[in-house]
PDB file of C-alpha atoms in Angstrom:
ATOM      1  CA  MET A   1    -126.627 -39.932  83.744  1.00  0.00           C
ATOM      2  CA  SER A   2    -125.652 -41.314  80.394  1.00  0.00           C
ATOM      3  CA  GLU A   3    -122.708 -43.671  80.115  1.00  0.00           C
ATOM      4  CA  SER A   4    -119.663 -42.425  78.201  1.00  0.00           C
ATOM      5  CA  ARG A   5    -118.936 -44.278  74.999  1.00  0.00           C
ATOM      6  CA  PRO A   6    -115.594 -45.992  74.706  1.00  0.00           C
ATOM      7  CA  ALA A   7    -113.095 -44.396  72.323  1.00  0.00           C
ATOM      8  CA  LYS A   8    -113.071 -45.821  68.831  1.00  0.00           C
ATOM      9  CA  ARG A   9    -110.137 -48.125  68.275  1.00  0.00           C
ATOM     10  CA  GLY A  10    -108.143 -47.853  65.067  1.00  0.00           C
ATOM     11  CA  ARG A  11    -108.183 -50.685  62.651  1.00  0.00           C
ATOM     12  CA  ALA A  12    -105.415 -53.172  62.906  1.00  0.00           C
ATOM     13  CA  ASN A  13    -102.702 -52.647  60.277  1.00  0.00           C
ATOM     14  CA  LEU A  14    -102.436 -56.053  58.702  1.00  0.00           C
ATOM     15  CA  ALA A  15     -99.416 -54.949  56.657  1.00  0.00           C
ATOM     16  CA  GLY A  16     -97.437 -54.568  59.866  1.00  0.00           C
ATOM     17  CA  ASP A  17     -95.915 -51.170  58.983  1.00  0.00           C
ATOM     18  CA  ALA A  18     -98.039 -48.837  61.070  1.00  0.00           C
ATOM     19  CA  HIS A  19     -95.064 -47.668  63.121  1.00  0.00           C
ATOM     20  CA  VAL A  20     -92.309 -48.068  60.542  1.00  0.00           C
ATOM     21  CA  PRO A  21     -91.416 -44.693  58.984  1.00  0.00           C
ATOM     22  CA  ASN A  22     -90.457 -44.580  55.334  1.00  0.00           C
ATOM     23  CA  ASN A  23     -86.868 -43.829  54.311  1.00  0.00           C
ATOM     24  CA  GLU A  24     -87.544 -40.187  53.487  1.00  0.00           C
ATOM     25  CA  ALA A  25     -89.119 -39.593  56.875  1.00  0.00           C
ATOM     26  CA  LEU A  26     -86.224 -41.366  58.576  1.00  0.00           C
ATOM     27  CA  THR A  27     -83.707 -39.268  56.674  1.00  0.00           C
ATOM     28  CA  ALA A  28     -85.505 -36.096  57.613  1.00  0.00           C
ATOM     29  CA  GLN A  29     -85.496 -37.078  61.285  1.00  0.00           C
ATOM     30  CA  LEU A  30     -81.715 -37.587  61.413  1.00  0.00           C
ATOM     31  CA  SER A  31     -79.766 -34.438  62.059  1.00  0.00           C
ATOM     32  CA  PRO A  32     -75.980 -34.322  61.522  1.00  0.00           C
ATOM     33  CA  SER A  33     -75.439 -34.391  65.274  1.00  0.00           C
ATOM     34  CA  GLU A  34     -77.342 -37.676  65.513  1.00  0.00           C
ATOM     35  CA  ILE A  35     -75.229 -39.502  62.876  1.00  0.00           C
ATOM     36  CA  ASN A  36     -72.689 -41.848  64.421  1.00  0.00           C
ATOM     37  CA  SER A  37     -69.614 -41.402  62.223  1.00  0.00           C
ATOM     38  CA  GLN A  38     -67.946 -44.565  63.428  1.00  0.00           C
ATOM     39  CA  GLU A  39     -70.995 -46.702  62.734  1.00  0.00           C
ATOM     40  CA  LEU A  40     -71.446 -45.045  59.352  1.00  0.00           C
ATOM     41  CA  ARG A  41     -67.822 -45.770  58.408  1.00  0.00           C
ATOM     42  CA  LYS A  42     -68.274 -49.412  59.347  1.00  0.00           C
ATOM     43  CA  GLU A  43     -71.305 -49.631  57.099  1.00  0.00           C
ATOM     44  CA  VAL A  44     -69.517 -47.840  54.261  1.00  0.00           C
ATOM     45  CA  ASN A  45     -66.615 -50.281  54.523  1.00  0.00           C
ATOM     46  CA  GLU A  46     -69.045 -53.126  53.865  1.00  0.00           C
ATOM     47  CA  LEU A  47     -70.025 -51.687  50.484  1.00  0.00           C
ATOM     48  CA  ASN A  48     -68.262 -52.728  47.304  1.00  0.00           C
ATOM     49  CA  ARG A  49     -66.799 -50.340  44.748  1.00  0.00           C
ATOM     50  CA  ASN A  50     -69.858 -50.265  42.475  1.00  0.00           C
ATOM     51  CA  GLN A  51     -72.228 -49.614  45.369  1.00  0.00           C
ATOM     52  CA  LEU A  52     -70.089 -46.723  46.589  1.00  0.00           C
ATOM     53  CA  ALA A  53     -69.837 -45.297  43.072  1.00  0.00           C
ATOM     54  CA  ASN A  54     -73.625 -45.404  42.654  1.00  0.00           C
ATOM     55  CA  ILE A  55     -74.169 -43.631  45.973  1.00  0.00           C
ATOM     56  CA  VAL A  56     -71.676 -40.890  45.116  1.00  0.00           C
ATOM     57  CA  LEU A  57     -73.183 -40.499  41.642  1.00  0.00           C
ATOM     58  CA  LYS A  58     -76.714 -40.101  42.998  1.00  0.00           C
ATOM     59  CA  ALA A  59     -75.527 -37.658  45.646  1.00  0.00           C
ATOM     60  CA  ALA A  60     -73.611 -35.630  43.057  1.00  0.00           C
ATOM     61  CA  GLU A  61     -76.621 -35.514  40.733  1.00  0.00           C
ATOM     62  CA  SER A  62     -78.833 -34.250  43.552  1.00  0.00           C
ATOM     63  CA  HIS A  63     -76.411 -31.856  45.243  1.00  0.00           C
ATOM     64  CA  ARG A  64     -74.174 -29.426  43.344  1.00  0.00           C
ATOM     65  CA  ASP A  65     -71.750 -29.094  46.242  1.00  0.00           C
ATOM     66  CA  VAL A  66     -71.114 -32.850  46.158  1.00  0.00           C
ATOM     67  CA  ALA A  67     -70.552 -32.743  42.384  1.00  0.00           C
ATOM     68  CA  ALA A  68     -68.114 -29.850  42.786  1.00  0.00           C
ATOM     69  CA  HIS A  69     -66.264 -31.737  45.525  1.00  0.00           C
ATOM     70  CA  VAL A  70     -65.914 -34.820  43.313  1.00  0.00           C
ATOM     71  CA  HIS A  71     -64.607 -32.659  40.451  1.00  0.00           C
ATOM     72  CA  ASP A  72     -62.055 -30.933  42.695  1.00  0.00           C
ATOM     73  CA  ILE A  73     -60.718 -34.230  44.024  1.00  0.00           C
ATOM     74  CA  VAL A  74     -60.373 -35.717  40.521  1.00  0.00           C
ATOM     75  CA  GLU A  75     -58.592 -32.600  39.249  1.00  0.00           C
ATOM     76  CA  ALA A  76     -56.195 -32.719  42.207  1.00  0.00           C
ATOM     77  CA  ILE A  77     -55.367 -36.352  41.421  1.00  0.00           C
ATOM     78  CA  ARG A  78     -54.790 -35.571  37.739  1.00  0.00           C
ATOM     79  CA  GLU A  79     -52.642 -32.561  38.537  1.00  0.00           C
ATOM     80  CA  LYS A  80     -50.499 -34.718  40.789  1.00  0.00           C
ATOM     81  CA  GLU A  81     -50.092 -37.244  37.955  1.00  0.00           C
ATOM     82  CA  ARG A  82     -49.223 -34.503  35.461  1.00  0.00           C
ATOM     83  CA  SER A  83     -46.525 -33.085  37.715  1.00  0.00           C
ATOM     84  CA  ARG A  84     -44.875 -36.449  38.450  1.00  0.00           C
ATOM     85  CA  VAL A  85     -42.309 -37.894  36.049  1.00  0.00           C
ATOM     86  CA  ILE A  86     -41.643 -41.619  36.433  1.00  0.00           C
ATOM     87  CA  ASN A  87     -38.482 -43.306  35.196  1.00  0.00           C
ATOM     88  CA  PHE A  88     -38.925 -47.037  34.573  1.00  0.00           C
ATOM     89  CA  ASP A  89     -35.294 -48.014  34.024  1.00  0.00           C
ATOM     90  CA  TYR A  90     -35.377 -50.181  37.143  1.00  0.00           C
ATOM     91  CA  GLU A  91     -38.135 -52.271  35.553  1.00  0.00           C
ATOM     92  CA  SER A  92     -36.114 -53.026  32.426  1.00  0.00           C
ATOM     93  CA  LYS A  93     -33.100 -53.843  34.588  1.00  0.00           C
ATOM     94  CA  ASP A  94     -35.152 -56.252  36.706  1.00  0.00           C
ATOM     95  CA  VAL A  95     -36.456 -58.008  33.600  1.00  0.00           C
ATOM     96  CA  TRP A  96     -32.933 -58.332  32.200  1.00  0.00           C
ATOM     97  CA  MET A  97     -31.708 -59.831  35.477  1.00  0.00           C
ATOM     98  CA  GLN A  98     -34.625 -62.257  35.706  1.00  0.00           C
ATOM     99  CA  ILE A  99     -34.083 -63.572  32.202  1.00  0.00           C
ATOM    100  CA  ASN A 100     -30.289 -63.590  31.983  1.00  0.00           C
ATOM    101  CA  VAL A 101     -28.764 -63.809  35.453  1.00  0.00           C
ATOM    102  CA  ARG A 102     -30.971 -64.994  38.314  1.00  0.00           C
ATOM    103  CA  TYR A 103     -31.367 -68.607  37.194  1.00  0.00           C
ATOM    104  CA  LYS A 104     -28.172 -68.944  35.181  1.00  0.00           C
ATOM    105  CA  THR A 105     -26.520 -71.435  37.565  1.00  0.00           C
ATOM    106  CA  MET A 106     -29.514 -73.782  37.630  1.00  0.00           C
ATOM    107  CA  SER A 107     -29.580 -77.045  35.738  1.00  0.00           C
ATOM    108  CA  GLY A 108     -31.392 -77.182  32.422  1.00  0.00           C
ATOM    109  CA  SER A 109     -34.425 -78.944  33.882  1.00  0.00           C
ATOM    110  CA  LYS A 110     -34.717 -76.412  36.718  1.00  0.00           C
ATOM    111  CA  GLN A 111     -34.444 -73.520  34.275  1.00  0.00           C
ATOM    112  CA  TYR A 112     -37.229 -75.059  32.227  1.00  0.00           C
ATOM    113  CA  GLU A 113     -39.417 -75.254  35.345  1.00  0.00           C
ATOM    114  CA  VAL A 114     -38.985 -71.582  36.279  1.00  0.00           C
ATOM    115  CA  ALA A 115     -39.297 -70.235  32.725  1.00  0.00           C
ATOM    116  CA  GLY A 116     -43.065 -69.888  33.074  1.00  0.00           C
ATOM    117  CA  ASP A 117     -42.668 -67.870  36.266  1.00  0.00           C
ATOM    118  CA  VAL A 118     -40.170 -65.575  34.557  1.00  0.00           C
ATOM    119  CA  TRP A 119     -42.580 -65.029  31.669  1.00  0.00           C
ATOM    120  CA  HIS A 120     -45.350 -64.081  34.114  1.00  0.00           C
ATOM    121  CA  TYR A 121     -42.932 -61.722  35.876  1.00  0.00           C
ATOM    122  CA  VAL A 122     -42.099 -60.032  32.582  1.00  0.00           C
ATOM    123  CA  THR A 123     -45.740 -59.559  31.550  1.00  0.00           C
ATOM    124  CA  ARG A 124     -46.641 -58.185  34.988  1.00  0.00           C
ATOM    125  CA  SER A 125     -43.832 -55.670  34.648  1.00  0.00           C
ATOM    126  CA  MET A 126     -45.131 -54.604  31.227  1.00  0.00           C
ATOM    127  CA  LYS A 127     -48.667 -54.134  32.555  1.00  0.00           C
ATOM    128  CA  PHE A 128     -47.404 -52.168  35.553  1.00  0.00           C
ATOM    129  CA  ILE A 129     -45.528 -49.753  33.300  1.00  0.00           C
ATOM    130  CA  ALA A 130     -48.542 -49.228  31.035  1.00  0.00           C
ATOM    131  CA  GLY A 131     -50.749 -48.646  34.068  1.00  0.00           C
ATOM    132  CA  GLN A 132     -48.570 -45.723  35.164  1.00  0.00           C
ATOM    133  CA  CYS A 133     -48.679 -44.012  31.747  1.00  0.00           C
ATOM    134  CA  GLY A 134     -52.305 -42.968  31.414  1.00  0.00           C
ATOM    135  CA  PRO A 135     -53.599 -40.027  29.354  1.00  0.00           C
ATOM    136  CA  PHE A 136     -53.684 -37.768  32.425  1.00  0.00           C
ATOM    137  CA  GLY A 137     -50.082 -38.494  33.391  1.00  0.00           C
ATOM    138  CA  ASN A 138     -46.990 -36.507  32.511  1.00  0.00           C
ATOM    139  CA  ARG A 139     -46.030 -36.718  28.831  1.00  0.00           C
ATOM    140  CA  GLN A 140     -42.433 -37.527  29.797  1.00  0.00           C
ATOM    141  CA  THR A 141     -43.727 -40.462  31.846  1.00  0.00           C
ATOM    142  CA  ARG A 142     -45.517 -41.819  28.771  1.00  0.00           C
ATOM    143  CA  PHE A 143     -42.356 -41.405  26.700  1.00  0.00           C
ATOM    144  CA  ASN A 144     -40.301 -43.149  29.398  1.00  0.00           C
ATOM    145  CA  GLY A 145     -42.818 -45.987  29.604  1.00  0.00           C
ATOM    146  CA  LEU A 146     -42.801 -46.612  25.852  1.00  0.00           C
ATOM    147  CA  SER A 147     -39.008 -46.416  25.774  1.00  0.00           C
ATOM    148  CA  THR A 148     -38.693 -48.918  28.632  1.00  0.00           C
ATOM    149  CA  LEU A 149     -41.083 -51.362  26.981  1.00  0.00           C
ATOM    150  CA  ARG A 150     -38.886 -51.111  23.889  1.00  0.00           C
ATOM    151  CA  LYS A 151     -35.850 -52.044  26.001  1.00  0.00           C
ATOM    152  CA  ILE A 152     -37.694 -55.004  27.511  1.00  0.00           C
ATOM    153  CA  GLY A 153     -38.709 -56.134  24.035  1.00  0.00           C
ATOM    154  CA  LYS A 154     -35.118 -56.002  22.825  1.00  0.00           C
ATOM    155  CA  THR A 155     -33.934 -57.939  25.868  1.00  0.00           C
ATOM    156  CA  ILE A 156     -36.436 -60.678  25.021  1.00  0.00           C
ATOM    157  CA  CYS A 157     -35.337 -60.703  21.371  1.00  0.00           C
ATOM    158  CA  LEU A 158     -31.675 -61.155  22.275  1.00  0.00           C
ATOM    159  CA  SER A 159     -31.994 -63.400  25.331  1.00  0.00           C
ATOM    160  CA  SER A 160     -32.087 -66.883  23.858  1.00  0.00           C
ATOM    161  CA  THR A 161     -28.649 -68.076  24.921  1.00  0.00           C
ATOM    162  CA  ASP A 162     -30.000 -70.341  27.657  1.00  0.00           C
ATOM    163  CA  ILE A 163     -33.196 -72.212  28.437  1.00  0.00           C
ATOM    164  CA  VAL A 164     -34.943 -69.480  30.447  1.00  0.00           C
ATOM    165  CA  GLY A 165     -34.397 -66.832  27.796  1.00  0.00           C
ATOM    166  CA  HIS A 166     -35.304 -69.204  24.983  1.00  0.00           C
ATOM    167  CA  GLU A 167     -38.539 -70.360  26.632  1.00  0.00           C
ATOM    168  CA  VAL A 168     -39.581 -66.813  27.527  1.00  0.00           C
ATOM    169  CA  GLN A 169     -38.930 -65.721  23.955  1.00  0.00           C
ATOM    170  CA  LYS A 170     -41.088 -68.549  22.609  1.00  0.00           C
ATOM    171  CA  GLN A 171     -44.042 -67.385  24.723  1.00  0.00           C
ATOM    172  CA  PHE A 172     -44.104 -64.103  22.838  1.00  0.00           C
ATOM    173  CA  GLN A 173     -44.720 -65.892  19.556  1.00  0.00           C
ATOM    174  CA  TRP A 174     -48.370 -65.760  20.642  1.00  0.00           C
ATOM    175  CA  ASP A 175     -48.467 -63.490  23.696  1.00  0.00           C
ATOM    176  CA  GLN A 176     -49.222 -59.865  22.764  1.00  0.00           C
ATOM    177  CA  THR A 177     -48.786 -58.217  26.160  1.00  0.00           C
ATOM    178  CA  LEU A 178     -45.903 -56.030  24.976  1.00  0.00           C
ATOM    179  CA  GLU A 179     -47.794 -54.717  21.954  1.00  0.00           C
ATOM    180  CA  ASP A 180     -51.013 -54.220  23.949  1.00  0.00           C
ATOM    181  CA  CYS A 181     -49.154 -52.221  26.600  1.00  0.00           C
ATOM    182  CA  MET A 182     -47.388 -50.127  23.973  1.00  0.00           C
ATOM    183  CA  LYS A 183     -50.689 -49.404  22.200  1.00  0.00           C
ATOM    184  CA  ARG A 184     -52.271 -48.459  25.510  1.00  0.00           C
ATOM    185  CA  ILE A 185     -49.547 -45.875  26.151  1.00  0.00           C
ATOM    186  CA  VAL A 186     -49.531 -44.489  22.608  1.00  0.00           C
ATOM    187  CA  SER A 187     -53.335 -44.213  22.623  1.00  0.00           C
ATOM    188  CA  GLY A 188     -53.042 -41.896  25.615  1.00  0.00           C
ATOM    189  CA  MET A 189     -50.573 -39.618  23.831  1.00  0.00           C
ATOM    190  CA  SER A 190     -51.529 -36.382  22.142  1.00  0.00           C
ATOM    191  CA  GLU A 191     -50.926 -35.901  18.435  1.00  0.00           C
ATOM    192  CA  ASP A 192     -47.955 -33.660  19.264  1.00  0.00           C
ATOM    193  CA  GLU A 193     -46.381 -36.384  21.409  1.00  0.00           C
ATOM    194  CA  ARG A 194     -46.706 -38.995  18.679  1.00  0.00           C
ATOM    195  CA  LYS A 195     -45.423 -36.593  16.035  1.00  0.00           C
ATOM    196  CA  ALA A 196     -42.386 -35.721  18.169  1.00  0.00           C
ATOM    197  CA  ILE A 197     -41.469 -39.405  18.418  1.00  0.00           C
ATOM    198  CA  ARG A 198     -42.009 -40.105  14.730  1.00  0.00           C
ATOM    199  CA  GLN A 199     -40.103 -37.072  13.457  1.00  0.00           C
ATOM    200  CA  ASP A 200     -37.104 -37.488  15.748  1.00  0.00           C
ATOM    201  CA  GLU A 201     -34.599 -39.394  13.641  1.00  0.00           C
ATOM    202  CA  SER A 202     -31.718 -37.164  14.661  1.00  0.00           C
ATOM    203  CA  SER A 203     -29.626 -40.137  15.736  1.00  0.00           C
ATOM    204  CA  ALA A 204     -29.708 -43.880  16.148  1.00  0.00           C
ATOM    205  CA  GLU A 205     -30.387 -43.244  19.837  1.00  0.00           C
ATOM    206  CA  ALA A 206     -33.755 -41.597  19.156  1.00  0.00           C
ATOM    207  CA  LEU A 207     -36.807 -43.671  20.089  1.00  0.00           C
ATOM    208  CA  TRP A 208     -38.327 -44.065  16.619  1.00  0.00           C
ATOM    209  CA  PRO A 209     -35.257 -45.708  15.000  1.00  0.00           C
ATOM    210  CA  LYS A 210     -35.008 -48.003  18.016  1.00  0.00           C
ATOM    211  CA  LEU A 211     -38.660 -49.033  17.636  1.00  0.00           C
ATOM    212  CA  VAL A 212     -38.042 -49.795  13.960  1.00  0.00           C
ATOM    213  CA  GLU A 213     -34.974 -51.818  14.981  1.00  0.00           C
ATOM    214  CA  LEU A 214     -37.076 -53.758  17.498  1.00  0.00           C
ATOM    215  CA  LYS A 215     -39.611 -54.605  14.802  1.00  0.00           C
ATOM    216  CA  LYS A 216     -36.855 -56.052  12.608  1.00  0.00           C
ATOM    217  CA  LEU A 217     -35.345 -58.034  15.481  1.00  0.00           C
ATOM    218  CA  ALA A 218     -38.756 -59.390  16.450  1.00  0.00           C
ATOM    219  CA  ARG A 219     -39.601 -60.339  12.884  1.00  0.00           C
ATOM    220  CA  GLY A 220     -36.473 -62.480  12.646  1.00  0.00           C
ATOM    221  CA  ARG A 221     -37.583 -64.423  15.725  1.00  0.00           C
ATOM    222  CA  CYS A 222     -41.303 -64.534  14.893  1.00  0.00           C
ATOM    223  CA  ILE A 223     -42.310 -62.697  18.072  1.00  0.00           C
ATOM    224  CA  PHE A 224     -44.209 -59.486  18.825  1.00  0.00           C
ATOM    225  CA  ASN A 225     -46.323 -59.845  15.697  1.00  0.00           C
ATOM    226  CA  GLU A 226     -48.413 -56.746  16.489  1.00  0.00           C
ATOM    227  CA  LEU A 227     -45.510 -54.273  16.512  1.00  0.00           C
ATOM    228  CA  ASP A 228     -46.564 -53.043  13.059  1.00  0.00           C
ATOM    229  CA  LYS A 229     -49.789 -51.773  14.601  1.00  0.00           C
ATOM    230  CA  VAL A 230     -47.878 -49.982  17.350  1.00  0.00           C
ATOM    231  CA  LEU A 231     -45.801 -48.110  14.779  1.00  0.00           C
ATOM    232  CA  ASP A 232     -48.938 -47.404  12.738  1.00  0.00           C
ATOM    233  CA  LEU A 233     -50.556 -45.913  15.824  1.00  0.00           C
ATOM    234  CA  ILE A 234     -47.600 -43.581  16.333  1.00  0.00           C
ATOM    235  CA  GLU A 235     -47.571 -42.541  12.676  1.00  0.00           C
ATOM    236  CA  CYS A 236     -51.285 -42.230  11.991  1.00  0.00           C
ATOM    237  CA  GLY A 237     -52.986 -41.876  15.343  1.00  0.00           C
ATOM    238  CA  GLU A 238     -54.890 -45.083  14.690  1.00  0.00           C
ATOM    239  CA  GLY A 239     -53.823 -48.595  13.810  1.00  0.00           C
ATOM    240  CA  ARG A 240     -54.208 -49.329  10.122  1.00  0.00           C
ATOM    241  CA  GLY A 241     -54.268 -53.016  10.908  1.00  0.00           C
ATOM    242  CA  GLY A 242     -52.175 -53.679   7.800  1.00  0.00           C
ATOM    243  CA  ASP A 243     -50.021 -56.709   7.226  1.00  0.00           C
ATOM    244  CA  GLY A 244     -46.969 -54.838   5.990  1.00  0.00           C
ATOM    245  CA  GLU A 245     -47.727 -55.237   2.302  1.00  0.00           C
ATOM    246  CA  ASP A 246     -46.262 -51.821   1.536  1.00  0.00           C
ATOM    247  CA  GLU A 247     -42.790 -52.756   2.720  1.00  0.00           C
ATOM    248  CA  GLY A 248     -39.922 -52.993   0.257  1.00  0.00           C
ATOM    249  CA  GLU A 249     -38.596 -56.062  -1.474  1.00  0.00           C
ATOM    250  CA  ASP A 250     -35.408 -55.946   0.592  1.00  0.00           C
ATOM    251  CA  ASP A 251     -37.369 -56.289   3.806  1.00  0.00           C
ATOM    252  CA  TYR A 252     -39.310 -59.192   2.303  1.00  0.00           C
ATOM    253  CA  GLU A 253     -36.124 -61.014   1.346  1.00  0.00           C
ATOM    254  CA  ASN A 254     -34.666 -60.434   4.796  1.00  0.00           C
ATOM    255  CA  ASP A 255     -37.832 -61.871   6.318  1.00  0.00           C
ATOM    256  CA  GLN A 256     -37.451 -65.033   4.254  1.00  0.00           C
ATOM    257  CA  GLU A 257     -33.822 -65.447   5.308  1.00  0.00           C
ATOM    258  CA  GLU A 258     -34.650 -65.067   8.991  1.00  0.00           C
ATOM    259  CA  GLU A 259     -37.847 -67.118   9.030  1.00  0.00           C
ATOM    260  CA  ASP A 260     -36.032 -70.428   9.475  1.00  0.00           C
ATOM    261  CA  HIS A 261     -34.988 -69.360  12.965  1.00  0.00           C
ATOM    262  CA  CYS A 262     -38.624 -69.473  14.048  1.00  0.00           C
ATOM    263  CA  ASP A 263     -39.103 -73.033  12.860  1.00  0.00           C
ATOM    264  CA  ARG A 264     -35.892 -74.387  14.337  1.00  0.00           C
ATOM    265  CA  GLY A 265     -36.064 -72.418  17.576  1.00  0.00           C
ATOM    266  CA  ASP A 266     -32.339 -71.698  17.279  1.00  0.00           C
ATOM    267  CA  TYR A 267     -30.310 -70.359  20.167  1.00  0.00           C
ATOM    268  CA  PHE A 268     -28.444 -67.209  19.217  1.00  0.00           C
ATOM    269  CA  PRO A 269     -24.758 -67.169  20.205  1.00  0.00           C
ATOM    270  CA  GLN A 270     -23.749 -65.197  23.279  1.00  0.00           C
ATOM    271  CA  GLU A 271     -21.343 -63.120  21.186  1.00  0.00           C
ATOM    272  CA  ALA A 272     -24.191 -61.904  18.998  1.00  0.00           C
ATOM    273  CA  TYR A 273     -26.200 -61.022  22.083  1.00  0.00           C
ATOM    274  CA  LEU A 274     -23.418 -58.924  23.578  1.00  0.00           C
ATOM    275  CA  GLU A 275     -22.716 -57.249  20.245  1.00  0.00           C
ATOM    276  CA  ASP A 276     -26.334 -56.322  19.513  1.00  0.00           C
ATOM    277  CA  ASN A 277     -27.617 -55.439  22.967  1.00  0.00           C
ATOM    278  CA  ASP A 278     -26.768 -51.792  23.644  1.00  0.00           C
ATOM    279  CA  ASP A 279     -28.334 -52.096  27.095  1.00  0.00           C
ATOM    280  CA  TYR A 280     -25.976 -54.854  28.256  1.00  0.00           C
ATOM    281  CA  ASP A 281     -23.287 -52.622  29.764  1.00  0.00           C
ATOM    282  CA  GLU A 282     -25.875 -50.750  31.764  1.00  0.00           C
ATOM    283  CA  PHE A 283     -27.233 -53.950  33.258  1.00  0.00           C
ATOM    284  CA  THR A 284     -24.072 -55.951  33.978  1.00  0.00           C
ATOM    285  CA  SER A 285     -23.362 -56.150  37.670  1.00  0.00           C
ATOM    286  CA  ASP A 286     -21.811 -58.437  40.239  1.00  0.00           C
ATOM    287  CA  GLU A 287     -25.089 -58.322  42.119  1.00  0.00           C
ATOM    288  CA  SER A 288     -27.157 -61.086  40.580  1.00  0.00           C
ATOM    289  CA  ASP A 289     -29.981 -60.729  43.085  1.00  0.00           C
ATOM    290  CA  HIS A 290     -31.806 -57.709  41.684  1.00  0.00           C
ATOM    291  CA  GLY A 291     -35.541 -57.772  41.269  1.00  0.00           C
ATOM    292  CA  PHE A 292     -38.325 -59.415  43.242  1.00  0.00           C
ATOM    293  CA  ALA A 293     -38.347 -63.038  44.256  1.00  0.00           C
ATOM    294  CA  PHE A 294     -41.258 -65.140  43.075  1.00  0.00           C
TER     295      PHE A 294
END
């Protein structure tokens, strides 16, 4: 009787992956009922924004239903933005209070110390407004945002009667946050929106005359040096980047008369502030604690 031969043994897998399935095989083995949703959510929460975006993009490229779902969600978000009108008056009021009221009773040295914080508060407010006025938002929201930034700009121009206002104003000799935020909003406007603003000169209360007024006020204080480009963007749909060479001789002479204020850093009298600031009555209040604390 012949002896049976032992079964042939397989070669050792020196790579060490003999029993490790590849990702495709693993994916195929997992049915929806076997996926632990809680564990999956924990893993998803560990991913950063870019990683999540890449996963969704790959899934959408491979599966039409995923792409359609992404499109539907984005459209729902945009429709919600289009149907919502935001009024930013509270932001301009807060800025006015921060600059003119909140720190009024402090000593000069204390006001000087907090002036930097107030400036940061003002620029954060500007950026917040611009962030709410994107191209997919409601057109009235964009108009309101631009109008409110104009009010904030005028407040800064006329608020140099104490140390806080004066120091904040000086920051905008180089800081271009206001102009950048305005350009961001205007860039998201349609041609019809820009044309409606530019052609509305029905009264001094219309937005375009007020923007022109702001440019003149800012020029006399050597602040907001990019406002020309904002107005160009409204008029032409793109910034010409000009330096105002086409302006009349009268404007040039007025510039020369007002330029000394920039060099001396003069304080403007309170009477002039109250006379020029058409927003003052709206903002005066016995409650000097409006706005957010730093």
